[in-house]
XYZ file of C-alpha atoms in Angstrom:
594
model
C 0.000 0.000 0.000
C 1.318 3.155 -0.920
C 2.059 6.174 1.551
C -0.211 8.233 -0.710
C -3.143 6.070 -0.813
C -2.718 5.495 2.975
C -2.571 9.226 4.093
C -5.695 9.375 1.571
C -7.715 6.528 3.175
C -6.748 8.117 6.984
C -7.977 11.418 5.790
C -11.355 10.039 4.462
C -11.736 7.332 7.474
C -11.225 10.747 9.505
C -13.835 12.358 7.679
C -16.004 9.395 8.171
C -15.958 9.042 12.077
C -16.780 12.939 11.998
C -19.725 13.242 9.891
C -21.138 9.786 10.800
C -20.257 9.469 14.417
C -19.777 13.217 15.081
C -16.276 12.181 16.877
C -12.535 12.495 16.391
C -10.393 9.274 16.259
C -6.946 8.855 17.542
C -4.295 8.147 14.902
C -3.633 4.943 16.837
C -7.327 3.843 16.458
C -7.102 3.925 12.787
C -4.986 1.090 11.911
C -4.697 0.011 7.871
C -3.138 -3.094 7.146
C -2.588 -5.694 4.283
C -5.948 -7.926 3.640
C -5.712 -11.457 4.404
C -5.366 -13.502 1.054
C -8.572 -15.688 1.878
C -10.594 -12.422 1.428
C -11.515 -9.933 -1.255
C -9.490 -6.861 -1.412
C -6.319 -5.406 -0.700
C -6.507 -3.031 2.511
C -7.966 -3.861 5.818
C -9.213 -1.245 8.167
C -9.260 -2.658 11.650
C -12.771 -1.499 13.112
C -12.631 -3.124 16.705
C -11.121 0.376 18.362
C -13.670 2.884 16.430
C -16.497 1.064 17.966
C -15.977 3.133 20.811
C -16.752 6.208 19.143
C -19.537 4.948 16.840
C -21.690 3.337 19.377
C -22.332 0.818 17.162
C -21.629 -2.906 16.617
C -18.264 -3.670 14.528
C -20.071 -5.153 11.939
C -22.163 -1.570 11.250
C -19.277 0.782 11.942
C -17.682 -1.054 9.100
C -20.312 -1.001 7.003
C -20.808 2.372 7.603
C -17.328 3.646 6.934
C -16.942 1.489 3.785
C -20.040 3.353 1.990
C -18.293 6.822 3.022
C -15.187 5.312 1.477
C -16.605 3.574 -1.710
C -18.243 6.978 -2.442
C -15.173 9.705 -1.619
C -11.846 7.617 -2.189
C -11.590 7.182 -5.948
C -9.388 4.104 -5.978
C -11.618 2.180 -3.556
C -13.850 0.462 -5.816
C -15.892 -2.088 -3.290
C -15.760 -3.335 -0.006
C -16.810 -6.119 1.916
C -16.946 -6.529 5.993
C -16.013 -9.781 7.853
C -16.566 -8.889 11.805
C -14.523 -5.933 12.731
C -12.314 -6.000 9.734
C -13.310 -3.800 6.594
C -11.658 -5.077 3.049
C -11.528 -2.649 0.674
C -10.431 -3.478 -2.649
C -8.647 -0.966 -4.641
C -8.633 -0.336 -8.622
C -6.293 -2.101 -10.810
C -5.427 0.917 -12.849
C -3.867 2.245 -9.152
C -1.491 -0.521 -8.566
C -0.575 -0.581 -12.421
C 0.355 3.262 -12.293
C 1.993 2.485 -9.139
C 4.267 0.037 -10.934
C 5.169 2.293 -13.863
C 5.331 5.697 -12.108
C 7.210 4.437 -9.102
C 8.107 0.926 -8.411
C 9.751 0.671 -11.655
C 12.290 3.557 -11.370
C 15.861 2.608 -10.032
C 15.824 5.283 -6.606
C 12.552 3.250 -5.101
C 13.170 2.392 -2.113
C 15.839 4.820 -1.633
C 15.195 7.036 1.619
C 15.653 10.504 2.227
C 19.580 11.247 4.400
C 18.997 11.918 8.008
C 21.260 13.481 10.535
C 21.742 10.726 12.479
C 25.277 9.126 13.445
C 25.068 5.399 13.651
C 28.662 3.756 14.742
C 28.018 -0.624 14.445
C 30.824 -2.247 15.790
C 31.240 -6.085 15.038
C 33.593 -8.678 14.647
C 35.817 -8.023 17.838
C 38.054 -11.268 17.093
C 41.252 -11.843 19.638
C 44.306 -12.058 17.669
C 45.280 -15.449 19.078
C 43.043 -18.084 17.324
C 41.403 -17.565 13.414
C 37.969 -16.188 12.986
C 35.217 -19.542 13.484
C 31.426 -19.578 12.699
C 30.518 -17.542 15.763
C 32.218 -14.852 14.540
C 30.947 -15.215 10.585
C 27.242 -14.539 12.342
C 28.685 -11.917 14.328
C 30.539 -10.463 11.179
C 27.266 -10.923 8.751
C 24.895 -9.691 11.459
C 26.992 -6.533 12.043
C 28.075 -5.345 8.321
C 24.574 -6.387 7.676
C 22.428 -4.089 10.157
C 25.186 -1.853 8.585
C 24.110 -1.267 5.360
C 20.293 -1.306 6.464
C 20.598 1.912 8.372
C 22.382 3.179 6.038
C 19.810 1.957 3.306
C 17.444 3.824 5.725
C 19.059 7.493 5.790
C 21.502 7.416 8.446
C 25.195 8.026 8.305
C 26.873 4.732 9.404
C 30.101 4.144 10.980
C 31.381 0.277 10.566
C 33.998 -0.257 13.590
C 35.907 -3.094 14.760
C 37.078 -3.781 18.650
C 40.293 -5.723 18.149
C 41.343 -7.904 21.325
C 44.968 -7.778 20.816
C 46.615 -7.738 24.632
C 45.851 -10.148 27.630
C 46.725 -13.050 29.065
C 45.367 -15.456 25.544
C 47.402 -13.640 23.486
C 50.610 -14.518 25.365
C 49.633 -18.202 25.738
C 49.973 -18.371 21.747
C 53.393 -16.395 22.143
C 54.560 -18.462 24.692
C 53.813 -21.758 22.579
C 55.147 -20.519 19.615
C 58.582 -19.457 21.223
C 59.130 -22.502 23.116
C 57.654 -24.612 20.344
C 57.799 -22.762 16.758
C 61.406 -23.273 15.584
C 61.014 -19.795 13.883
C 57.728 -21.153 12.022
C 56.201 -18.367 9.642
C 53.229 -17.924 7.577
C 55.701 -18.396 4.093
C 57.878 -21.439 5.731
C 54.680 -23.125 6.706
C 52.256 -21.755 3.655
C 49.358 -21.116 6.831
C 47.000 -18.407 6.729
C 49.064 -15.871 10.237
C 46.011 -16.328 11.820
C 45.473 -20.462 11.846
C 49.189 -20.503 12.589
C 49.196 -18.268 15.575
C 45.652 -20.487 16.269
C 47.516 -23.467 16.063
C 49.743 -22.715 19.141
C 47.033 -21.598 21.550
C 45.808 -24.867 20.971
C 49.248 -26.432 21.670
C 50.063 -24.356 24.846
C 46.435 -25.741 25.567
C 47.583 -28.765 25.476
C 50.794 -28.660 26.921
C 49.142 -27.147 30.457
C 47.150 -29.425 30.878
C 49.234 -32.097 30.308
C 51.653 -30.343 33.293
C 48.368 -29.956 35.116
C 47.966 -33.864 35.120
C 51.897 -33.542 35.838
C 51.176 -32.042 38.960
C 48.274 -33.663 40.477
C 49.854 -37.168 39.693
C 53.232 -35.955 42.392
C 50.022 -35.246 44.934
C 49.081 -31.540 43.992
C 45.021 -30.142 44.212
C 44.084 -29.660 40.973
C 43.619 -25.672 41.658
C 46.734 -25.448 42.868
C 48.292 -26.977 39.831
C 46.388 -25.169 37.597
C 47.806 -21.961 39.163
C 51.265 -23.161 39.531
C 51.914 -24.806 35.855
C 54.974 -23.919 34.392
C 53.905 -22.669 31.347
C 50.649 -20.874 32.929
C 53.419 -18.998 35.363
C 55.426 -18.160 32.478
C 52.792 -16.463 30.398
C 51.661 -14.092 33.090
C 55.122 -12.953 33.543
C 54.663 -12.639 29.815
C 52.258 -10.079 30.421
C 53.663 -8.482 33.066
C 56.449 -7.696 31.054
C 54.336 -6.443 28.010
C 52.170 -4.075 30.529
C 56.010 -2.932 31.792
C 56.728 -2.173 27.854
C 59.456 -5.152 27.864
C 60.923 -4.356 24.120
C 61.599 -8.621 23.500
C 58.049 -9.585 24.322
C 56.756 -6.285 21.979
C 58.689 -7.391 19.007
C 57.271 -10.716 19.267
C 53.935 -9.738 20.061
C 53.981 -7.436 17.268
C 55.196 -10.238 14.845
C 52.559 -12.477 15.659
C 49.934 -10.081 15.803
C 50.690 -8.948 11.956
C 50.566 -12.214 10.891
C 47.108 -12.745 12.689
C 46.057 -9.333 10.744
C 47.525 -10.160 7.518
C 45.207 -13.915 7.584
C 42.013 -11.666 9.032
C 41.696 -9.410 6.233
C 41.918 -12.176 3.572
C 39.265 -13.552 5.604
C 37.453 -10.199 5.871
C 37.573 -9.784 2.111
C 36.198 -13.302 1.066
C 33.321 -12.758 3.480
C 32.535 -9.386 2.235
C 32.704 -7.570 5.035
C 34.849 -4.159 5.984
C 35.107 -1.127 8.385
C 35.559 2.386 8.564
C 37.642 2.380 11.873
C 39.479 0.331 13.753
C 39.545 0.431 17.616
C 42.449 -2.105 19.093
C 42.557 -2.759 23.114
C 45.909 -2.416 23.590
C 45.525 1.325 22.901
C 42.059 1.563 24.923
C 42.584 -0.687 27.923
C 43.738 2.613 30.002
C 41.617 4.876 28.776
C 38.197 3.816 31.375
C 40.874 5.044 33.994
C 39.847 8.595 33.949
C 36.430 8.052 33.982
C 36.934 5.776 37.143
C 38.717 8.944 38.809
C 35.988 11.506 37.721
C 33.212 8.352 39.167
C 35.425 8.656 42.441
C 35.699 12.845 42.519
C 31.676 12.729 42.131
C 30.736 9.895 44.407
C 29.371 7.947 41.987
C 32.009 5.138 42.932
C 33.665 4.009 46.131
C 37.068 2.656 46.958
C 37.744 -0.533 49.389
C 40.410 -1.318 51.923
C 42.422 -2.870 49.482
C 42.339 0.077 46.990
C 40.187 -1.185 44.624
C 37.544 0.529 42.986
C 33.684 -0.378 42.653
C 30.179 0.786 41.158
C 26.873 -0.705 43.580
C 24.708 -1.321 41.135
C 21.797 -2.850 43.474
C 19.158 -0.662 43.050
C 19.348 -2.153 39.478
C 19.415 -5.710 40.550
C 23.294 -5.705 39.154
C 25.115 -5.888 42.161
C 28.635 -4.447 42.759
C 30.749 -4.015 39.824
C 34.576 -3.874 40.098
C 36.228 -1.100 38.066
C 39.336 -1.129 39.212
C 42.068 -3.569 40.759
C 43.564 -2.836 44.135
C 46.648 -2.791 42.564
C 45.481 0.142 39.903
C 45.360 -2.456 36.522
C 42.260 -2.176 35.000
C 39.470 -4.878 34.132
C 37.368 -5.645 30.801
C 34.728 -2.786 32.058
C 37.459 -0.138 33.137
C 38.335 -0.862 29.411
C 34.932 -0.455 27.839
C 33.648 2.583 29.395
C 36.764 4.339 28.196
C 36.193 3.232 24.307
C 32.884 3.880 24.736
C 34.213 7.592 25.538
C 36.407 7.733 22.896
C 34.224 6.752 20.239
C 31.378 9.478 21.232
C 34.268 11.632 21.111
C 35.682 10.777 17.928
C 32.623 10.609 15.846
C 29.940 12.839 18.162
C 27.740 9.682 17.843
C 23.945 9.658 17.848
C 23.483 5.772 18.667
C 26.185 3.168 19.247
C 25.591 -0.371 18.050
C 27.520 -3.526 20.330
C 27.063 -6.610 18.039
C 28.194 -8.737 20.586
C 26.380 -12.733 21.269
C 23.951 -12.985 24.036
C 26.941 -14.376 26.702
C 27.619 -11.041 27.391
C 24.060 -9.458 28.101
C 24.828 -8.638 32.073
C 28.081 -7.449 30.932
C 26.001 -4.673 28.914
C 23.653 -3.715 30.874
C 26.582 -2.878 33.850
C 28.301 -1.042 30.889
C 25.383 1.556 29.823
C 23.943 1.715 33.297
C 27.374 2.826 34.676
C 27.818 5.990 31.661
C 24.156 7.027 32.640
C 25.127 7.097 36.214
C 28.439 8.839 35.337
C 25.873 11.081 33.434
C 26.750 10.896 29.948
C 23.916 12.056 27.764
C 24.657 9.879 24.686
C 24.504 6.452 26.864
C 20.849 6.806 25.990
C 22.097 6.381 22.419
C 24.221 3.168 23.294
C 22.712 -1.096 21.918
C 23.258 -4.120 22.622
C 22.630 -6.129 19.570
C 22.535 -9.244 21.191
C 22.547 -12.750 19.205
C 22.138 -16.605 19.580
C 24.818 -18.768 19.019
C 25.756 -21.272 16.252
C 25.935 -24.533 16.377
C 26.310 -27.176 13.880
C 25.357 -30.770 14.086
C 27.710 -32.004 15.125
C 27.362 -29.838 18.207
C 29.419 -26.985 20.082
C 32.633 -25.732 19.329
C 35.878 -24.968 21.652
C 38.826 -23.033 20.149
C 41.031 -23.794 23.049
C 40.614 -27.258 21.771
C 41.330 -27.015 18.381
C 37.396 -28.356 17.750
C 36.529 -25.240 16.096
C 35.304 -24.425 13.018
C 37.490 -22.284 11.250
C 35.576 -19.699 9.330
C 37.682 -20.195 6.255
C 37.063 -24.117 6.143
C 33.419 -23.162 6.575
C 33.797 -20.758 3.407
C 35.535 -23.377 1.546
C 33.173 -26.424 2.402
C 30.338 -24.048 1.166
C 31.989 -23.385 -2.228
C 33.073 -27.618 -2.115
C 28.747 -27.841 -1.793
C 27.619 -25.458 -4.130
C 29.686 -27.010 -6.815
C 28.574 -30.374 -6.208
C 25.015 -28.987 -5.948
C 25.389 -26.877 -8.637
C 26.910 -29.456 -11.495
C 24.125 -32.724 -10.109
C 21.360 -30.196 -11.466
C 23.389 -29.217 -14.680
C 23.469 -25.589 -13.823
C 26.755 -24.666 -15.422
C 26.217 -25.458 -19.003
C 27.913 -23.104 -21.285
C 30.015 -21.398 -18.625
C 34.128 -21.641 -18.459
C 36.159 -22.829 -15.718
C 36.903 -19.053 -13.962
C 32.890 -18.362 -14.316
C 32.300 -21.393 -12.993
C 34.299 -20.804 -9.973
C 32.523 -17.647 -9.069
C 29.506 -19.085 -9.310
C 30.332 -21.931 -7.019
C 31.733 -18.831 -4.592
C 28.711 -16.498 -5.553
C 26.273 -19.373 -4.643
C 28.429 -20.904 -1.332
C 28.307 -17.407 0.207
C 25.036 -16.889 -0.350
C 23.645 -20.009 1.067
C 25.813 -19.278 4.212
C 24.828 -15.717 4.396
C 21.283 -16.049 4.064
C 20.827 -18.888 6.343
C 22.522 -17.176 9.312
C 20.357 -13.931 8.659
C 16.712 -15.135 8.284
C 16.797 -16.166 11.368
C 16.264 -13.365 13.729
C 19.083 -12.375 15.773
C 18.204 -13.362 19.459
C 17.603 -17.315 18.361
C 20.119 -19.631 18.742
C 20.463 -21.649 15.897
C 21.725 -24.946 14.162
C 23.255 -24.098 10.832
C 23.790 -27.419 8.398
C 25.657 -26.155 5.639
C 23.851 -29.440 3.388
C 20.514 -27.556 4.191
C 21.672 -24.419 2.439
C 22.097 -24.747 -0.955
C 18.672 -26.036 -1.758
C 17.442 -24.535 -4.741
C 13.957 -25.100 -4.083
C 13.905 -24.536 -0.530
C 13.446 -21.588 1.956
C 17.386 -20.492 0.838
C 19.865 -18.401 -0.868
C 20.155 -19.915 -3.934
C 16.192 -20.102 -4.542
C 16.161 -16.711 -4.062
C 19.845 -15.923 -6.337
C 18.647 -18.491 -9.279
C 14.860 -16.731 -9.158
C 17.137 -13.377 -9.777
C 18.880 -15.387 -12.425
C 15.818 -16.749 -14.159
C 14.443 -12.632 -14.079
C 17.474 -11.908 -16.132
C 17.165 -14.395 -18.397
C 13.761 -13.116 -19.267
C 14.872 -9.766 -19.572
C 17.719 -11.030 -21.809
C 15.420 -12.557 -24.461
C 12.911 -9.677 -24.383
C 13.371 -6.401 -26.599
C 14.158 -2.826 -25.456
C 10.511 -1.963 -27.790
C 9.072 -4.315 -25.823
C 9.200 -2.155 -22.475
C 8.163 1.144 -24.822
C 4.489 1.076 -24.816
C 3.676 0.244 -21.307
C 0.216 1.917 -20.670
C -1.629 1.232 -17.537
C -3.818 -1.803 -17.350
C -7.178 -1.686 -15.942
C -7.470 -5.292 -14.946
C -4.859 -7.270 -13.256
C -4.677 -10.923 -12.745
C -4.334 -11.509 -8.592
C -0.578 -13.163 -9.188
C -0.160 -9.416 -10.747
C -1.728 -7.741 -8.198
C -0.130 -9.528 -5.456
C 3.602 -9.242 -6.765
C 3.318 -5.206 -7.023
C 1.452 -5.316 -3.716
C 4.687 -6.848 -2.868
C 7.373 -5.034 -4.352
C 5.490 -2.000 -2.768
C 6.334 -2.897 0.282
C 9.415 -3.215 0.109
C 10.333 0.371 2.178
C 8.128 -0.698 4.734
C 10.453 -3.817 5.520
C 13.619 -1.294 5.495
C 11.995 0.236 7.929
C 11.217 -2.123 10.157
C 14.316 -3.844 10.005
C 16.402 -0.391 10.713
C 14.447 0.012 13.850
C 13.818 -3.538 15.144
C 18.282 -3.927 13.644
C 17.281 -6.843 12.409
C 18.259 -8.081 8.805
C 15.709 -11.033 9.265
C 13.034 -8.857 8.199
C 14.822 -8.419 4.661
C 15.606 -12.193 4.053
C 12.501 -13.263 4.718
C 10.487 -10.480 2.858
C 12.919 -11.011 -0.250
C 12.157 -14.956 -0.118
C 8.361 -14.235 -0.235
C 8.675 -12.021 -3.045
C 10.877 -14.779 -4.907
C 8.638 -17.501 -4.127
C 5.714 -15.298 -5.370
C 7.389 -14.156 -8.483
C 7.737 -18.017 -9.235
C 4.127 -18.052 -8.853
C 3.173 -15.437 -11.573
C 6.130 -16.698 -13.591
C 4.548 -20.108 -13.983
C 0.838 -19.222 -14.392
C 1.301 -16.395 -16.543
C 2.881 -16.183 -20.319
C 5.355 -13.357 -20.104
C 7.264 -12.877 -23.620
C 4.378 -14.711 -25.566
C 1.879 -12.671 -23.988
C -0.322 -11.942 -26.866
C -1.348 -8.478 -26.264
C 1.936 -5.814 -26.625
C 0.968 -4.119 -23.490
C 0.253 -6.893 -21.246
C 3.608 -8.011 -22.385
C 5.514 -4.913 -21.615
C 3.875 -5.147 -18.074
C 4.876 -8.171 -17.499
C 8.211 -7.508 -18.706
C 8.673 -4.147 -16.303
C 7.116 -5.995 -13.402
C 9.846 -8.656 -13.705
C 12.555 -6.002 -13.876
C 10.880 -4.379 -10.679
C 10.890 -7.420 -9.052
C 14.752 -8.345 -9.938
C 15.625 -4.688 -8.963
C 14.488 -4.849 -5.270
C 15.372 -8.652 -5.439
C 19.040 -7.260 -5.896
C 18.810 -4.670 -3.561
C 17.360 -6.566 -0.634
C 20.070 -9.110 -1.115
C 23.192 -6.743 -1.156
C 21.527 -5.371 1.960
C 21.770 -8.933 3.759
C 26.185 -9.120 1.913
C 24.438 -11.085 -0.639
C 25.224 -10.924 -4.662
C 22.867 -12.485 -6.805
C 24.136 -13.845 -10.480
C 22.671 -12.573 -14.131
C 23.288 -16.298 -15.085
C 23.001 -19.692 -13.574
């Protein structure tokens, strides 16, 4: 329904409650929405909350307000009334003008710039262990809900929180120096990152195997675990980097380049980028200040050992610690000073944390602690909390080396999509290189759009098998529909789209696919506000499955009559426009051949 025809239908069902009911109604009593598709019409007025002003049963208030309507609102033609629901149904000339004045052109869809600042950070990997599934939702959720704000007007900042100091990071240091005989990415031909990965699992293994050590001469367990060799080593590790130890710097920064050089190949084949990036080893300090201004005001307290502490109570969050006795900071002390920094750098409006659902409490501490420090823009500051991934074969632990790397994920989709691809002779006609993007083009999409119809909060299983079904509820139904659009378009003739004139009767699979694409807007809309990209991938999965619908009960390029043809011909390249669009919103390409 378009904005147009809804402000007109308010304004008239306005006029209606005043000159039949002699009252005023509330905007929020007038509620339009989309007619159920057992009934006639296209637009539903909701009657049960203007019964109160009518004094009249739902079934005459309708009835009532559909004869005002039939007789003032020129493109409601007829109406019907099923309880407290009106159905009006609109003239086909209106949705066929819609489609050639509007949905058609290449800017629908397109909202006006607003001046909001929107910073989404995501990703936030730890530079000791490759990026795994977990992070490609994080990574797809983030750049996602991304580029639908932005789709929706605001001005989008896409930032990265890199974990690069800490105790983990030394354990792969540690490993590698004892254990690496001067290994490298080029000696070894590993990705940086599953190299520097593949000694956090070996100092894994190596403490607990001095663990078992221990306990076996007669030790508790706790006490070996805090006595270990290796585990006593790498904290001295980290004392020494905190101290600024030059040796343990060098090495650090060796490793960590490595790690960076194997994330942004990683990055890049996932689609994914950023604007700014944050790293903790130059934030973990920062919090410090605010901790001392929290202390000047009173909004903090000290204890006999020094430390520092937020009571949080009266909130049911308890006491937070903000800072050690010994004046080293902690994961919050850390956090409220990026937070700072970022408002600072970039004067933000709202500040996105795509971070998984593990770390709600941690969040709410966070932005309760800025309000009480009172910061105004901590009313500005999300928690885009998610589900985790699991795959059947059940959880994953990276200390372990059970993880799924997101790279072998990547790969094993491209290994599916060709098999899938060549059983259902897809690739005919197509050269090695073009059939290897396709296989890539099709493998990221499956991946992609599983992980993002799901809405964010749900856990969820993700089979990678499931995916590429070109039939089912997936990617590449929704990529080879595009495909099939093109294909069309290919055959047809530019005169063919030249003498479109409106059509006064529509067919309902007509009707229904530009009641569709019209909504399209709508669905940015509610998935910029609700941040979830679900919204999209399930909207643009409808509109495939319902092109496939008109495509196979309607004739499209042997459509006898020239302008019934041309109208079928722009209403496919409406539907493969906001197909296209949709998708790229979600990281999605979709292929002009398949």
């Amino acid at each position: 329904m378009q904005y147009s025809l809804e402000n007109n239908l308010l304004k008239h069902t306005e006029g209606a409650i005043k000159s039949l009911f002699d009252a005023t109604a509330a905007p929020s009593q007038l509620v339009f929405q989309e007619t159920r598709k057992e009934f006639e019409g296209q637009v539903t007025l909701v009657v049960f909350p203007i019964t109160r002003l009518s004094k009249k049963s739902p079934e005459q208030t309708a009835q009532a307000i559909g004869e005002y309507l039939e007789k003032h609102v020129e493109e409601v033609i007829s109406f019907n009334v099923i309880k407290g629901f009106l159905n009006l149904t609109i003239k086909d000339s209106y949705w066929s003008e819609l489609l050639i004045n509007n949905i058609a052109d290449d800017v629908f869809g397109t909202f006006a710039k607003k001046d909001t600042t929107v910073m989404v950070e995501y990703s936030s990997p730890n530079t000791n262990k490759p990026l795994h599934l977990g992070h490609i939702r994080n990574n797809l959720l983030g750049y996602s809900v991304a580029e639908i704000l932005k789709a929706y007007g605001y001005h989008v900042i896409k930032a990265n929180l890199i974990n690069d100091r800490g105790i983990h990071i030394c354990k792969s240091m540690l490993a590698w120096q004892k254990e690496g005989n001067g290994e490298t990415p080029e000696s070894t031909g590993l990705k940086g990152d599953h190299l520097v990965g593949k000694y956090y699992v070996i100092f894994d293994k190596r403490y607990k195997e001095q663990i078992r050590n221990l306990t076996a001469q007669g030790m508790s367990e706790e006490e070996a675990e805090k006595k270990a060799p290796w585990i006593l080593e790498a904290q001295d590790m980290l004392r020494r980097w905190e101290a600024g130890d030059q040796e343990v710097l060098d090495l650090w920064n060796k490793m960590n380049g490595w790690v960076y050089k194997g994330f942004d190949a990683t990055y890049t084949r996932m689609g994914v980028d950023f604007e700014v990036n944050y790293y903790e080893s130059n934030t973990y300090l920062l919090g410090k200040k605010l901790v001392e201004e929290g202390l000047a005001s009173e909004v903090f307290f000290k204890k006999e050992d020094g430390s520092v502490w937020v009571d949080l109570s009266d909130e049911g969050l308890d006491e937070k610690l903000l800072l050690r006795g010994d004046g080293t900071s902690v994961y919050m002390t850390q956090d409220l000073g990026t937070a700072q920094l970022k408002y600072d750098d970039y004067n933000l409006d709202q500040s996105i944390y795509v971070v998984g659902n593990e770390q709600d409490y941690h969040f709410k501490v966070l932005f309760s602690i800025l309000k009480k420090l009172g910061k105004s823009w901590a009313s500005g500051l999300h928690h885009l909390s998610y589900g985790m991934v699991d795959l059947p074969s059940g959880k994953m632990k990276s200390r372990e080396g059970t993880v799924v790397d997101a790279d072998d994920l990547m790969d094993q989709m491209f290994s599916t999509a060709e098999t899938r691809t060549e059983e259902l002779g897809k690739t005919d006609g197509l050269d090695q290189n073009e059939k290897d993007s396709l296989y890539e083009l099709i493998g990221q999409g499956a991946l992609k759009y599983f992980l993002l119809k799901v809405e964010p909060k749900k856990r969820l299983l993700f089979n990678p098998e499931e995916s590429i079904d070109f039939q089912g509820h997936t990617g590449p139904f929704i990529q080879y529909t595009h495909a099939r659009i093109c294909s069309i378009l290919r055959k047809a003739h530019d005169k063919d789209f030249r003498s479109i004139a409106t059509l006064e009767s529509l067919n309902d699979s007509e009707r229904e696919l530009v009641q569709m694409l019209n909504n399209y807007p709508k669905v940015i809309e509610q998935a910029a506000q609700e941040m979830s990209p679900a919204h999209v991938a399930n909207y643009v999965f409808e509109l495939a499955k319902l092109y496939n619908k008109f495509y196979h009960e309607e004739s499209i390029l042997k459509a006898e009559d020239k302008n019934i043809k041309g109208f079928r011909l722009l209403l496919s390249k409406a539907t493969a426009q906001i197909i296209k669009k949709a998708m790229s919103l979600l990281g999605i390409a979709v292929p002009e051949r398949m």
